[in-house]
PDB file of C-alpha atoms in Angstrom:
ATOM      1  CA  MET A  22      51.584  -4.049 -69.431  1.00 49.00           C
ATOM      2  CA  ALA A  23      51.905  -7.867 -69.942  1.00 55.00           C
ATOM      3  CA  GLU A  24      49.064 -10.079 -69.325  1.00 59.00           C
ATOM      4  CA  GLY A  25      48.572 -11.246 -65.322  1.00 61.00           C
ATOM      5  CA  GLN A  26      50.204  -7.861 -63.409  1.00 66.00           C
ATOM      6  CA  TRP A  27      48.284  -5.674 -61.531  1.00 65.00           C
ATOM      7  CA  SER A  28      47.273  -2.449 -63.251  1.00 62.00           C
ATOM      8  CA  PRO A  29      46.439   0.393 -60.326  1.00 64.00           C
ATOM      9  CA  GLY A  30      43.045   1.164 -63.418  1.00 62.00           C
ATOM     10  CA  ARG A  31      39.810   0.434 -63.207  1.00 61.00           C
ATOM     11  CA  LYS A  32      38.559  -1.958 -65.786  1.00 63.00           C
ATOM     12  CA  GLU A  33      35.408  -1.805 -67.466  1.00 61.00           C
ATOM     13  CA  ALA A  34      34.576  -4.972 -65.882  1.00 58.00           C
ATOM     14  CA  ASP A  35      34.391  -3.338 -62.010  1.00 60.00           C
ATOM     15  CA  ALA A  36      31.778  -1.516 -62.672  1.00 63.00           C
ATOM     16  CA  ASP A  37      29.325  -3.919 -61.348  1.00 70.00           C
ATOM     17  CA  GLU A  38      31.530  -5.080 -58.291  1.00 75.00           C
ATOM     18  CA  PHE A  39      29.589  -4.544 -55.304  1.00 79.00           C
ATOM     19  CA  ARG A  40      31.201  -1.906 -52.804  1.00 80.00           C
ATOM     20  CA  PRO A  41      30.623  -2.060 -49.098  1.00 82.00           C
ATOM     21  CA  VAL A  42      29.939   0.971 -47.279  1.00 86.00           C
ATOM     22  CA  LEU A  43      32.252   1.381 -43.744  1.00 85.00           C
ATOM     23  CA  ASP A  44      30.485   3.128 -41.218  1.00 88.00           C
ATOM     24  CA  ILE A  45      34.087   4.046 -38.927  1.00 88.00           C
ATOM     25  CA  VAL A  46      33.904   5.232 -35.626  1.00 89.00           C
ATOM     26  CA  GLU A  47      37.000   7.392 -34.504  1.00 88.00           C
ATOM     27  CA  PRO A  48      38.479   6.182 -31.075  1.00 85.00           C
ATOM     28  CA  ALA A  49      37.213   8.583 -28.453  1.00 87.00           C
ATOM     29  CA  ARG A  50      40.060  10.242 -27.065  1.00 88.00           C
ATOM     30  CA  GLN A  51      41.055   8.897 -24.048  1.00 82.00           C
ATOM     31  CA  ARG A  52      42.486  10.288 -20.291  1.00 89.00           C
ATOM     32  CA  ARG A  53      46.249   9.969 -19.350  1.00 89.00           C
ATOM     33  CA  LEU A  54      45.188   8.437 -15.952  1.00 92.00           C
ATOM     34  CA  THR A  55      43.624   5.778 -17.709  1.00 91.00           C
ATOM     35  CA  VAL A  56      46.655   5.173 -20.487  1.00 91.00           C
ATOM     36  CA  LEU A  57      49.406   5.631 -17.042  1.00 94.00           C
ATOM     37  CA  LEU A  58      46.912   2.728 -15.313  1.00 95.00           C
ATOM     38  CA  ARG A  59      46.431   0.074 -18.043  1.00 93.00           C
ATOM     39  CA  LEU A  60      50.581   1.097 -18.885  1.00 93.00           C
ATOM     40  CA  LEU A  61      50.895   0.075 -15.144  1.00 96.00           C
ATOM     41  CA  LEU A  62      48.691  -3.441 -15.268  1.00 96.00           C
ATOM     42  CA  LEU A  63      51.501  -4.105 -17.879  1.00 96.00           C
ATOM     43  CA  ILE A  64      53.990  -4.701 -15.493  1.00 96.00           C
ATOM     44  CA  PRO A  65      52.973  -8.151 -13.888  1.00 96.00           C
ATOM     45  CA  HIS A  66      52.032  -8.995 -16.913  1.00 97.00           C
ATOM     46  CA  PHE A  67      55.955  -8.691 -17.941  1.00 97.00           C
ATOM     47  CA  ILE A  68      57.282 -10.204 -15.138  1.00 98.00           C
ATOM     48  CA  VAL A  69      55.034 -13.512 -15.400  1.00 98.00           C
ATOM     49  CA  LEU A  70      56.446 -13.719 -19.154  1.00 98.00           C
ATOM     50  CA  PHE A  71      59.681 -12.975 -18.182  1.00 98.00           C
ATOM     51  CA  PHE A  72      59.735 -15.864 -15.391  1.00 98.00           C
ATOM     52  CA  LEU A  73      58.243 -17.901 -18.293  1.00 98.00           C
ATOM     53  CA  HIS A  74      60.170 -17.734 -20.694  1.00 97.00           C
ATOM     54  CA  ILE A  75      63.265 -18.598 -18.280  1.00 97.00           C
ATOM     55  CA  ALA A  76      61.119 -21.861 -17.230  1.00 97.00           C
ATOM     56  CA  ALA A  77      61.038 -22.806 -21.191  1.00 97.00           C
ATOM     57  CA  PHE A  78      64.749 -21.783 -21.565  1.00 96.00           C
ATOM     58  CA  PHE A  79      65.714 -24.638 -18.970  1.00 95.00           C
ATOM     59  CA  THR A  80      62.536 -26.900 -20.028  1.00 95.00           C
ATOM     60  CA  VAL A  81      64.342 -26.933 -23.992  1.00 95.00           C
ATOM     61  CA  ILE A  82      67.871 -27.780 -22.008  1.00 91.00           C
ATOM     62  CA  VAL A  83      67.081 -30.452 -19.991  1.00 84.00           C
TER      63      VAL A  83
END
C-alpha cells in the first residue's frame, strides 16, 4: 500500500495514543402523548416559515 493512504490496521505508534472513555446514557423512552404534543407544536412553526418563505421570495424579486 502506498504511503499516505488510510489503513484500517493499528500501527505501533498508536499504542501510546490517549483513548477517552465514553459514558453515554441511552435516551429515556418517550410517551406517545409527548411526541404528539411536540408534533402539534411544529404546526405554527411551519406556518410562520411558510409566510417567511413567501416574503423572501417577493423580496428577492423586488
